[in-house]
Tab-separated table of C-alpha atoms in Angstrom:
chain	number	residue	atom	x	y	z
A	1	MET	CA	-1.808	6.739	-22.851
A	2	ILE	CA	-1.678	6.071	-19.113
A	3	ARG	CA	-5.249	6.033	-17.836
A	4	ALA	CA	-4.694	4.696	-14.320
A	5	VAL	CA	-2.006	5.081	-11.671
A	6	LEU	CA	-1.675	2.184	-9.253
A	7	PHE	CA	-0.094	3.008	-5.894
A	8	ASP	CA	1.529	0.822	-3.290
A	9	LEU	CA	0.242	1.651	0.210
A	10	ASP	CA	2.885	1.258	2.912
A	11	GLY	CA	6.043	3.251	2.381
A	12	VAL	CA	4.292	5.355	-0.253
A	13	ILE	CA	0.943	6.604	1.017
A	14	ARG	CA	1.224	5.796	4.711
A	15	HIS	CA	4.250	5.598	6.960
A	16	PHE	CA	4.346	3.858	10.344
A	17	ARG	CA	5.868	5.548	13.392
A	18	HIS	CA	7.528	2.562	15.017
A	19	ASP	CA	8.633	2.903	18.642
A	20	PRO	CA	12.367	2.075	18.789
A	21	ASP	CA	12.037	1.144	22.464
A	22	LEU	CA	9.072	-1.222	22.127
A	23	GLU	CA	11.054	-4.441	22.071
A	24	SER	CA	13.462	-3.459	24.826
A	25	ARG	CA	10.515	-2.701	27.101
A	26	HIS	CA	9.384	-6.287	26.630
A	27	GLY	CA	12.833	-7.809	27.003
A	28	LEU	CA	13.277	-8.621	23.314
A	29	PRO	CA	16.313	-7.978	21.099
A	30	ALA	CA	15.846	-5.129	18.625
A	31	GLY	CA	14.328	-6.273	15.340
A	32	THR	CA	12.804	-9.468	16.734
A	33	ILE	CA	9.191	-8.734	15.851
A	34	ALA	CA	9.822	-7.510	12.323
A	35	ARG	CA	12.115	-10.439	11.618
A	36	ILE	CA	9.332	-12.867	12.569
A	37	ALA	CA	6.373	-10.944	11.145
A	38	PHE	CA	7.852	-10.359	7.701
A	39	ALA	CA	9.416	-13.764	7.173
A	40	THR	CA	8.037	-16.402	4.854
A	41	PRO	CA	5.868	-18.429	5.010
A	42	LEU	CA	4.085	-16.427	7.736
A	43	LEU	CA	3.928	-13.193	5.750
A	44	ASP	CA	2.778	-15.017	2.626
A	45	ALA	CA	-0.054	-16.626	4.567
A	46	VAL	CA	-1.468	-13.369	5.938
A	47	THR	CA	-1.077	-11.372	2.709
A	48	THR	CA	-2.865	-13.993	0.629
A	49	GLY	CA	-5.791	-14.348	3.020
A	50	ARG	CA	-4.891	-17.710	4.529
A	51	LEU	CA	-4.430	-16.111	7.952
A	52	THR	CA	-6.320	-13.215	9.500
A	53	ARG	CA	-4.403	-10.275	10.874
A	54	GLU	CA	-5.385	-11.305	14.380
A	55	GLU	CA	-3.991	-14.788	13.813
A	56	TRP	CA	-0.815	-13.314	12.331
A	57	ILE	CA	-0.195	-11.081	15.347
A	58	ALA	CA	-0.864	-14.015	17.691
A	59	ARG	CA	1.678	-16.196	15.875
A	60	VAL	CA	4.238	-13.409	15.899
A	61	GLY	CA	3.764	-13.014	19.638
A	62	ALA	CA	4.085	-16.730	20.258
A	63	ALA	CA	7.272	-16.968	18.196
A	64	ALA	CA	8.766	-13.886	19.875
A	65	GLY	CA	7.813	-15.082	23.331
A	66	SER	CA	5.770	-11.959	24.100
A	67	THR	CA	2.124	-11.651	23.137
A	68	ASP	CA	1.987	-8.160	24.665
A	69	ALA	CA	4.885	-6.925	22.525
A	70	ALA	CA	3.284	-8.219	19.341
A	71	ARG	CA	-0.061	-6.646	20.196
A	72	GLU	CA	1.556	-3.306	20.953
A	73	TRP	CA	3.486	-3.516	17.677
A	74	GLY	CA	0.200	-4.219	15.910
A	75	ARG	CA	-1.174	-0.911	17.203
A	76	THR	CA	1.677	1.149	15.738
A	77	PRO	CA	0.303	4.524	14.550
A	78	PHE	CA	0.845	5.815	11.048
A	79	ASP	CA	0.823	9.115	9.187
A	80	THR	CA	-0.294	9.741	5.632
A	81	ASP	CA	1.894	11.846	3.347
A	82	PRO	CA	-0.195	14.948	2.523
A	83	GLU	CA	1.958	15.779	-0.515
A	84	LEU	CA	1.310	12.333	-1.964
A	85	ILE	CA	-2.425	12.600	-1.289
A	86	ALA	CA	-2.480	16.032	-2.932
A	87	LEU	CA	-0.896	14.490	-6.031
A	88	VAL	CA	-3.536	11.756	-6.074
A	89	ASP	CA	-6.307	14.349	-5.871
A	90	GLU	CA	-4.642	16.328	-8.653
A	91	LEU	CA	-4.404	13.281	-10.907
A	92	ARG	CA	-8.035	12.395	-10.350
A	93	SER	CA	-9.159	15.955	-11.053
A	94	ARG	CA	-7.399	15.629	-14.425
A	95	GLY	CA	-9.268	12.446	-15.286
A	96	THR	CA	-6.671	9.831	-14.325
A	97	MET	CA	-7.952	6.909	-12.295
A	98	CYS	CA	-6.032	6.269	-9.064
A	99	ALA	CA	-6.049	2.944	-7.255
A	100	ILE	CA	-4.140	1.123	-4.511
A	101	LEU	CA	-2.621	-2.337	-4.707
A	102	THR	CA	-1.264	-3.474	-1.354
A	103	ASN	CA	0.080	-6.681	0.080
A	104	GLY	CA	-2.306	-6.360	2.984
A	105	THR	CA	-4.306	-8.246	5.560
A	106	ASP	CA	-8.012	-8.749	6.078
A	107	THR	CA	-8.313	-5.416	7.956
A	108	ILE	CA	-7.134	-3.136	5.137
A	109	ALA	CA	-10.644	-2.037	4.150
A	110	ALA	CA	-11.402	-0.927	7.699
A	111	GLU	CA	-8.008	0.790	8.081
A	112	LEU	CA	-8.471	2.829	4.913
A	113	ARG	CA	-12.054	3.671	5.786
A	114	ASP	CA	-11.266	4.761	9.344
A	115	SER	CA	-8.204	6.808	8.342
A	116	GLY	CA	-9.936	8.494	5.403
A	117	ILE	CA	-7.326	7.306	2.916
A	118	GLY	CA	-9.844	5.308	0.918
A	119	THR	CA	-11.890	8.389	0.005
A	120	HIS	CA	-9.029	9.657	-2.174
A	121	PHE	CA	-8.908	6.588	-4.443
A	122	ASP	CA	-11.181	5.117	-7.085
A	123	ARG	CA	-10.398	1.506	-6.187
A	124	VAL	CA	-8.484	-0.430	-3.527
A	125	PHE	CA	-7.016	-3.860	-4.285
A	126	ASN	CA	-5.798	-5.998	-1.401
A	127	SER	CA	-3.724	-9.145	-1.868
A	128	ALA	CA	-5.572	-10.806	1.023
A	129	ASP	CA	-8.759	-10.551	-1.067
A	130	ILE	CA	-7.126	-11.371	-4.410
A	131	GLY	CA	-5.279	-14.434	-3.078
A	132	HIS	CA	-2.014	-13.445	-4.774
A	133	ALA	CA	0.572	-10.965	-3.489
A	134	LYS	CA	2.994	-8.695	-5.305
A	135	PRO	CA	5.146	-9.339	-7.271
A	136	ASP	CA	3.018	-12.266	-8.503
A	137	VAL	CA	1.863	-11.347	-11.995
A	138	ARG	CA	-1.567	-12.728	-11.140
A	139	ALA	CA	-2.143	-9.883	-8.684
A	140	PHE	CA	-1.494	-7.321	-11.413
A	141	ARG	CA	-3.585	-9.222	-13.935
A	142	HIS	CA	-6.478	-9.144	-11.451
A	143	VAL	CA	-6.178	-5.359	-11.186
A	144	ALA	CA	-6.052	-4.810	-14.950
A	145	THR	CA	-9.117	-6.990	-15.437
A	146	ALA	CA	-11.044	-5.232	-12.666
A	147	LEU	CA	-10.176	-1.809	-14.071
A	148	ALA	CA	-11.070	-2.974	-17.592
A	149	LEU	CA	-7.810	-1.544	-18.904
A	150	PRO	CA	-4.945	-3.061	-20.871
A	151	PRO	CA	-1.789	-3.279	-18.722
A	152	GLU	CA	-0.055	-0.789	-21.012
A	153	GLU	CA	-2.452	1.911	-19.786
A	154	ILE	CA	-1.577	1.381	-16.098
A	155	PHE	CA	1.351	2.975	-14.249
A	156	PHE	CA	2.417	1.123	-11.080
A	157	LEU	CA	4.701	2.443	-8.346
A	158	ASP	CA	6.151	0.789	-5.257
A	159	ASP	CA	8.872	1.685	-2.774
A	160	SER	CA	10.227	-1.874	-3.058
A	161	PRO	CA	11.918	-2.443	-6.443
A	162	GLY	CA	11.346	-6.188	-6.220
A	163	LYS	CA	7.576	-5.702	-6.185
A	164	LEU	CA	7.657	-4.125	-9.658
A	165	ARG	CA	8.559	-7.338	-11.459
A	166	GLY	CA	5.088	-8.758	-12.051
A	167	ALA	CA	3.712	-5.430	-13.249
A	168	ARG	CA	6.585	-5.038	-15.674
A	169	GLU	CA	6.144	-8.593	-16.980
A	170	LEU	CA	2.493	-7.844	-17.673
A	171	GLY	CA	3.342	-4.693	-19.616
A	172	MET	CA	2.600	-1.944	-17.079
A	173	SER	CA	4.792	1.123	-16.772
A	174	THR	CA	6.604	0.953	-13.427
A	175	HIS	CA	8.412	3.300	-11.069
A	176	HIS	CA	10.515	2.719	-7.969
A	177	PHE	CA	9.088	5.281	-5.557
A	178	THR	CA	11.625	7.368	-3.652
A	179	GLY	CA	9.677	10.613	-3.278
A	180	VAL	CA	6.819	12.688	-4.661
A	181	SER	CA	9.024	14.990	-6.730
A	182	GLU	CA	10.621	12.044	-8.499
A	183	LEU	CA	7.198	10.479	-9.000
A	184	ARG	CA	5.891	13.631	-10.677
A	185	THR	CA	8.808	13.521	-13.094
A	186	ALA	CA	8.222	9.824	-13.849
A	187	LEU	CA	4.509	10.404	-14.451
A	188	SER	CA	5.255	13.270	-16.829
A	189	THR	CA	7.793	11.141	-18.686
A	190	ALA	CA	5.255	8.323	-18.965
A	191	GLY	CA	2.781	10.717	-20.556
A	192	VAL	CA	0.069	10.710	-17.919
A	193	ALA	CA	-2.924	12.438	-19.473
A	194	GLU	CA	-3.843	15.889	-18.233
A	195	ARG	CA	-7.486	15.598	-19.213
A	196	ARG	CA	-9.946	17.564	-17.074
A	197	ASP	CA	-13.101	15.581	-17.692
A	198	ARG	CA	-13.873	14.712	-14.092
A	199	GLY	CA	-14.877	16.654	-11.000
A	200	HIS	CA	-12.257	18.310	-8.815
A	201	PHE	CA	-11.220	16.559	-5.626
A	202	PRO	CA	-9.737	18.972	-3.051
A	203	PRO	CA	-6.228	18.190	-1.812
A	204	GLY	CA	-6.112	16.104	1.373
A	205	GLY	CA	-4.394	17.206	4.563
A	206	PRO	CA	-2.388	15.072	6.966
A	207	ILE	CA	-4.168	11.929	8.089
A	208	ARG	CA	-3.209	10.263	11.338
A	209	SER	CA	-4.382	6.859	12.402
A	210	ARG	CA	-3.264	3.607	13.970
A	211	MET	CA	-2.784	0.047	12.857
A	212	THR	CA	-5.968	-1.820	13.764
């Protein structure tokens, strides 16, 4: 029986509204900031807690040759998918635990608190706190231990297929997220319990916030 559903954050729950003209305004070739920010070893350092988000943004700006561009990129606003949040609330009302596992930075707790996302989940796990990032099996083992559940009772979903590997190795059910409708089908196939032994959580509406 699946007793907990573990959600990726970015690309699943929240979606950033990147400005396509940001880099050109600062005299940078398109894709410069993302190419620097999401490259190893810089990304590994910030998502495992060895760099703060502030330090990460500063290094991205220095490498790109524009501190202002990096700071503006770091303030990119995001929207939360209301259909996905409604599904989370539905699962919790049926007695299924819902948690987040994100390859995040040291500001994730504040971002989820300020946006209201965190109120819809039982637990939030952040790689910057754990010290290991997906798909490292140690990140998933940390979650299973904290939830006091065997991996076989956890269903993990991510919009990046490569991030599923560690969860699968540990014995979790996994799903490559492409949309809420497909997720509902995968959850049903996995046999997610429809117990109603917990209080009802009302569906959430759209949540708008900014990267902090």
